[in-house]
Amino acid sequence: MKVLVPVKRVVDYNVKVRVKSDATGVDIANVKMSMNPFDEIAVEEAVRLKEKGVVTEIIAVSCGVAQCQETLRTAMALGADRGILVETSAELQPLAVAKLLKALVDKEQPGLVLLGKQAIDDDCNQTGQMLAALGDWPQGTFASKLEVADGKLSVTREVDGGSETLSLTLPAIVTTDLRLNEPRYVTLPNIMKAKKKPLETVKPEDLGVDVAPRIKTLKVSEPPLRSAGIKVPDVATLVAKLRNEAKVI
């Protein structure tokens, strides 16, 4: 079975995000970028499935600027067999990414698409669901456990009341949650091997996809600063402040 794993290049989760002075977006100049953590979990799960003999080939896909090649090389160092970069400088929104992935799915014919449930930059949590709708494929979102047997896919996912297990027919779409696994560290030998793995570059036009934004961002602003707390001498004063000032009781 062939697995397609989309990976996104985002601002590293350890970096403090800053808004541009003109409030048009997030400042990414001279900022460390890395693979979206949820996508890293998806790559790890695909590699584990390959190690079990369930998967024969792992294809990493990224959509965006030329620097996304670094993210694909990281995915290949983790265990992906080859990479595909859909290179564009346009602002890519979830629907555009889903359409690009749908075109690649039609071309590559994978048995499974594994992707992170959301990206830590926009937190949209939409691409996997949109891709499933476009392809009319079964989907399992927020997967915390994944098993493949007898041509069926068993996905355990977290819900408000606990957890539920879904049985999906392949091909299918699965979005990964944090509890699915813990990604391995990239070793230097694997980084060197990844440099020799094939990486194909295509344009959205080659796939026949219009990636023009459907939504316009009017303004980006930082959240308001929280005011400092105060100390109160006793419980009576605390209750009085909660009732009269905070008005929460």
Coordinates of C-alpha atoms in Angstrom, one line a residue:
M1 CA 0.0 0.0 0.0
K2 CA 1.2 3.5 -0.9
V3 CA 0.8 6.3 1.7
L4 CA 0.7 10.0 1.0
V5 CA 1.8 12.3 3.9
P6 CA 1.3 16.0 3.5
V7 CA 3.7 18.1 5.6
K8 CA 3.6 21.9 6.2
R9 CA 6.4 24.3 6.8
V10 CA 5.5 26.5 9.8
V11 CA 7.2 28.8 12.3
D12 CA 8.9 26.6 14.9
Y13 CA 6.8 26.0 18.0
N14 CA 9.6 27.3 20.2
V15 CA 9.6 30.7 18.5
K16 CA 7.7 33.6 20.0
V17 CA 5.4 34.8 17.1
R18 CA 5.4 38.5 16.3
V19 CA 2.9 40.4 14.2
K20 CA 4.1 42.7 11.4
S21 CA 4.1 46.4 12.1
D22 CA 1.5 47.0 9.4
A23 CA -0.8 44.3 10.9
T24 CA -0.9 42.3 7.6
G25 CA 0.3 39.0 9.1
V26 CA 2.9 37.2 11.1
D27 CA 6.6 38.3 10.8
I28 CA 8.6 35.3 9.5
A29 CA 11.7 37.2 8.4
N30 CA 14.8 35.5 9.9
V31 CA 12.6 33.2 12.0
K32 CA 13.3 29.5 12.4
M33 CA 10.9 27.3 10.5
S34 CA 10.2 23.6 10.9
M35 CA 7.8 20.9 10.1
N36 CA 4.3 21.2 11.7
P37 CA 4.4 18.9 14.8
F38 CA 1.1 17.1 13.9
D39 CA 2.5 16.3 10.4
E40 CA 5.7 14.9 12.0
I41 CA 3.4 12.5 13.9
A42 CA 1.8 11.5 10.6
V43 CA 5.2 10.8 9.1
E44 CA 6.2 8.7 12.1
E45 CA 3.0 6.7 11.9
A46 CA 3.5 6.0 8.2
V47 CA 7.1 4.9 8.9
R48 CA 5.8 2.5 11.6
L49 CA 3.3 1.1 9.3
K50 CA 6.0 0.5 6.7
E51 CA 8.2 -1.2 9.4
K52 CA 5.2 -3.6 10.1
G53 CA 5.1 -4.5 6.4
V54 CA 1.7 -2.8 5.8
V55 CA 3.0 0.0 3.7
T56 CA 5.3 -0.3 0.7
E57 CA 6.0 3.4 -0.1
I58 CA 5.7 6.7 1.7
I59 CA 5.4 9.9 -0.3
A60 CA 5.8 13.2 1.5
V61 CA 4.1 16.2 -0.1
S62 CA 4.4 19.9 0.7
C63 CA 2.8 23.0 -0.8
G64 CA 4.4 26.4 -0.7
V65 CA 7.6 28.2 -1.4
A66 CA 10.9 26.7 -2.5
Q67 CA 12.2 26.5 1.1
C68 CA 9.6 23.8 1.7
Q69 CA 12.2 21.4 0.2
E70 CA 13.9 21.5 3.6
T71 CA 10.7 20.2 5.3
L72 CA 10.4 17.4 2.7
R73 CA 14.1 16.5 3.3
T74 CA 13.3 16.2 7.0
A75 CA 10.3 14.0 6.2
M76 CA 12.6 11.8 4.0
A77 CA 15.2 11.7 6.8
L78 CA 12.4 10.4 9.1
G79 CA 11.7 7.6 6.6
A80 CA 9.7 8.9 3.6
D81 CA 10.8 7.4 0.3
R82 CA 10.3 10.4 -1.9
G83 CA 9.0 13.9 -1.9
I84 CA 6.7 16.1 -4.0
L85 CA 6.8 19.9 -3.8
V86 CA 3.9 21.9 -5.2
E87 CA 5.8 25.2 -5.5
T88 CA 3.9 28.5 -5.3
S89 CA 4.4 31.8 -3.6
A90 CA 0.6 32.4 -3.4
E91 CA -1.1 32.4 0.0
L92 CA -2.4 28.9 0.4
Q93 CA -5.7 28.4 2.2
P94 CA -7.1 25.0 3.3
L95 CA -9.4 24.6 0.3
A96 CA -6.6 25.3 -2.1
V97 CA -4.3 22.8 -0.3
A98 CA -7.1 20.2 -0.3
K99 CA -7.6 20.6 -4.1
L100 CA -3.8 20.3 -4.7
L101 CA -3.7 17.1 -2.6
K102 CA -6.8 15.8 -4.4
A103 CA -4.9 16.2 -7.8
L104 CA -1.9 14.4 -6.4
V105 CA -4.1 11.6 -4.9
D106 CA -5.6 11.1 -8.4
K107 CA -2.1 10.9 -9.8
E108 CA -0.4 8.7 -7.2
Q109 CA -3.4 6.6 -6.2
P110 CA -2.4 6.0 -2.5
G111 CA -4.3 3.6 -0.3
L112 CA -4.1 6.0 2.7
V113 CA -3.5 9.7 3.2
L114 CA -2.1 10.5 6.7
L115 CA -1.9 14.2 7.7
G116 CA -1.8 16.3 10.9
K117 CA -5.2 17.3 12.3
Q118 CA -4.2 21.0 12.1
A119 CA -1.2 23.3 11.5
I120 CA 0.1 25.3 14.5
D121 CA 0.2 28.5 12.4
D122 CA -3.4 29.0 11.4
D123 CA -5.1 26.2 13.5
C124 CA -7.7 25.7 10.8
N125 CA -8.2 21.9 11.1
Q126 CA -9.9 21.8 7.7
T127 CA -7.6 20.3 5.1
G128 CA -8.1 16.7 5.9
Q129 CA -11.9 17.0 6.0
M130 CA -12.0 19.0 2.8
L131 CA -9.8 16.4 1.1
A132 CA -12.1 13.6 2.2
A133 CA -15.1 15.5 0.9
L134 CA -13.5 16.2 -2.5
G135 CA -12.5 12.6 -3.0
D136 CA -15.6 11.1 -1.3
W137 CA -13.3 9.0 0.9
P138 CA -14.0 7.8 4.4
Q139 CA -12.2 9.8 7.1
G140 CA -11.0 9.3 10.7
T141 CA -10.0 12.5 12.4
F142 CA -8.0 13.1 15.6
A143 CA -6.6 9.6 15.5
S144 CA -4.9 8.4 18.8
K145 CA -4.5 4.8 17.6
L146 CA -4.3 3.3 14.1
E147 CA -4.4 -0.3 13.0
V148 CA -4.6 -1.9 9.5
A149 CA -5.8 -5.5 9.1
D150 CA -7.7 -7.4 6.4
G151 CA -8.0 -4.4 4.1
K152 CA -9.7 -2.4 6.9
L153 CA -8.5 0.5 8.9
S154 CA -9.3 0.8 12.6
V155 CA -9.1 4.3 14.0
T156 CA -9.4 5.1 17.6
R157 CA -10.2 8.8 18.2
E158 CA -10.9 11.1 21.1
V159 CA -14.3 12.6 21.5
D160 CA -15.9 14.7 24.3
G161 CA -17.2 11.7 26.2
G162 CA -14.0 9.6 26.0
S163 CA -13.0 7.7 22.8
E164 CA -14.5 5.9 19.9
T165 CA -13.2 3.4 17.4
L166 CA -14.1 3.6 13.7
S167 CA -13.7 1.0 11.0
L168 CA -12.9 2.5 7.6
T169 CA -12.6 0.9 4.2
L170 CA -9.4 1.8 2.3
P171 CA -8.6 4.1 0.6
A172 CA -9.1 6.6 3.5
I173 CA -8.1 9.9 5.0
V174 CA -6.7 10.0 8.6
T175 CA -5.7 13.1 10.6
T176 CA -3.3 12.5 13.5
D177 CA -3.6 13.7 17.1
L178 CA -0.8 14.2 19.6
R179 CA -1.3 10.9 21.4
L180 CA -0.9 8.8 18.3
N181 CA 2.9 8.4 18.8
E182 CA 6.1 10.2 19.7
P183 CA 8.2 10.9 16.5
R184 CA 11.8 9.6 16.4
Y185 CA 14.8 11.9 16.3
V186 CA 16.4 12.4 12.9
T187 CA 19.9 10.9 12.8
L188 CA 22.8 12.3 10.8
P189 CA 23.2 9.2 8.5
N190 CA 19.5 9.4 7.6
I191 CA 19.9 13.2 6.9
M192 CA 22.7 12.3 4.4
K193 CA 20.6 9.5 2.8
A194 CA 17.6 11.9 2.5
K195 CA 19.7 14.2 0.2
K196 CA 19.8 11.4 -2.4
K197 CA 16.1 10.6 -2.3
P198 CA 14.0 11.8 -5.3
L199 CA 12.2 15.1 -4.9
E200 CA 9.8 16.2 -7.6
T201 CA 8.7 19.8 -8.1
V202 CA 5.4 20.8 -9.8
K203 CA 3.4 23.9 -10.1
P204 CA -0.4 24.3 -9.3
E205 CA -1.0 25.0 -13.0
D206 CA 0.5 21.6 -13.8
L207 CA -2.1 20.0 -11.6
G208 CA -4.9 22.2 -13.0
V209 CA -5.7 23.8 -9.7
D210 CA -6.6 27.4 -9.0
V211 CA -5.1 28.4 -5.6
A212 CA -6.4 32.0 -5.5
P213 CA -7.4 32.9 -1.9
R214 CA -11.2 32.8 -1.2
I215 CA -10.8 34.6 2.2
K216 CA -9.2 38.0 2.7
T217 CA -7.4 38.8 6.0
L218 CA -8.2 42.3 7.0
K219 CA -6.0 42.6 10.1
V220 CA -3.8 40.5 12.3
S221 CA -3.2 41.7 15.9
E222 CA -1.6 40.2 19.1
P223 CA -3.9 39.2 22.0
P224 CA -4.3 41.9 24.6
L225 CA -1.8 41.8 27.5
R226 CA -3.2 40.3 30.7
S227 CA -3.2 42.7 33.7
A228 CA -1.1 41.7 36.7
G229 CA -2.7 39.9 39.6
I230 CA -3.1 41.3 43.1
K231 CA -2.8 39.9 46.6
V232 CA -5.6 40.2 49.1
P233 CA -5.3 40.0 52.9
D234 CA -8.2 37.6 53.5
V235 CA -11.0 35.5 52.0
A236 CA -13.7 38.2 52.7
T237 CA -11.8 40.7 50.6
L238 CA -11.4 38.1 47.8
V239 CA -15.1 37.4 47.8
A240 CA -15.9 41.1 47.8
K241 CA -13.6 41.8 44.8
L242 CA -15.0 38.8 42.9
R243 CA -18.6 40.0 43.5
N244 CA -18.2 43.8 43.1
E245 CA -15.2 44.2 40.6
A246 CA -14.9 41.0 38.6
K247 CA -18.7 40.4 38.9
V248 CA -18.3 36.6 38.6
I249 CA -20.3 35.7 41.7

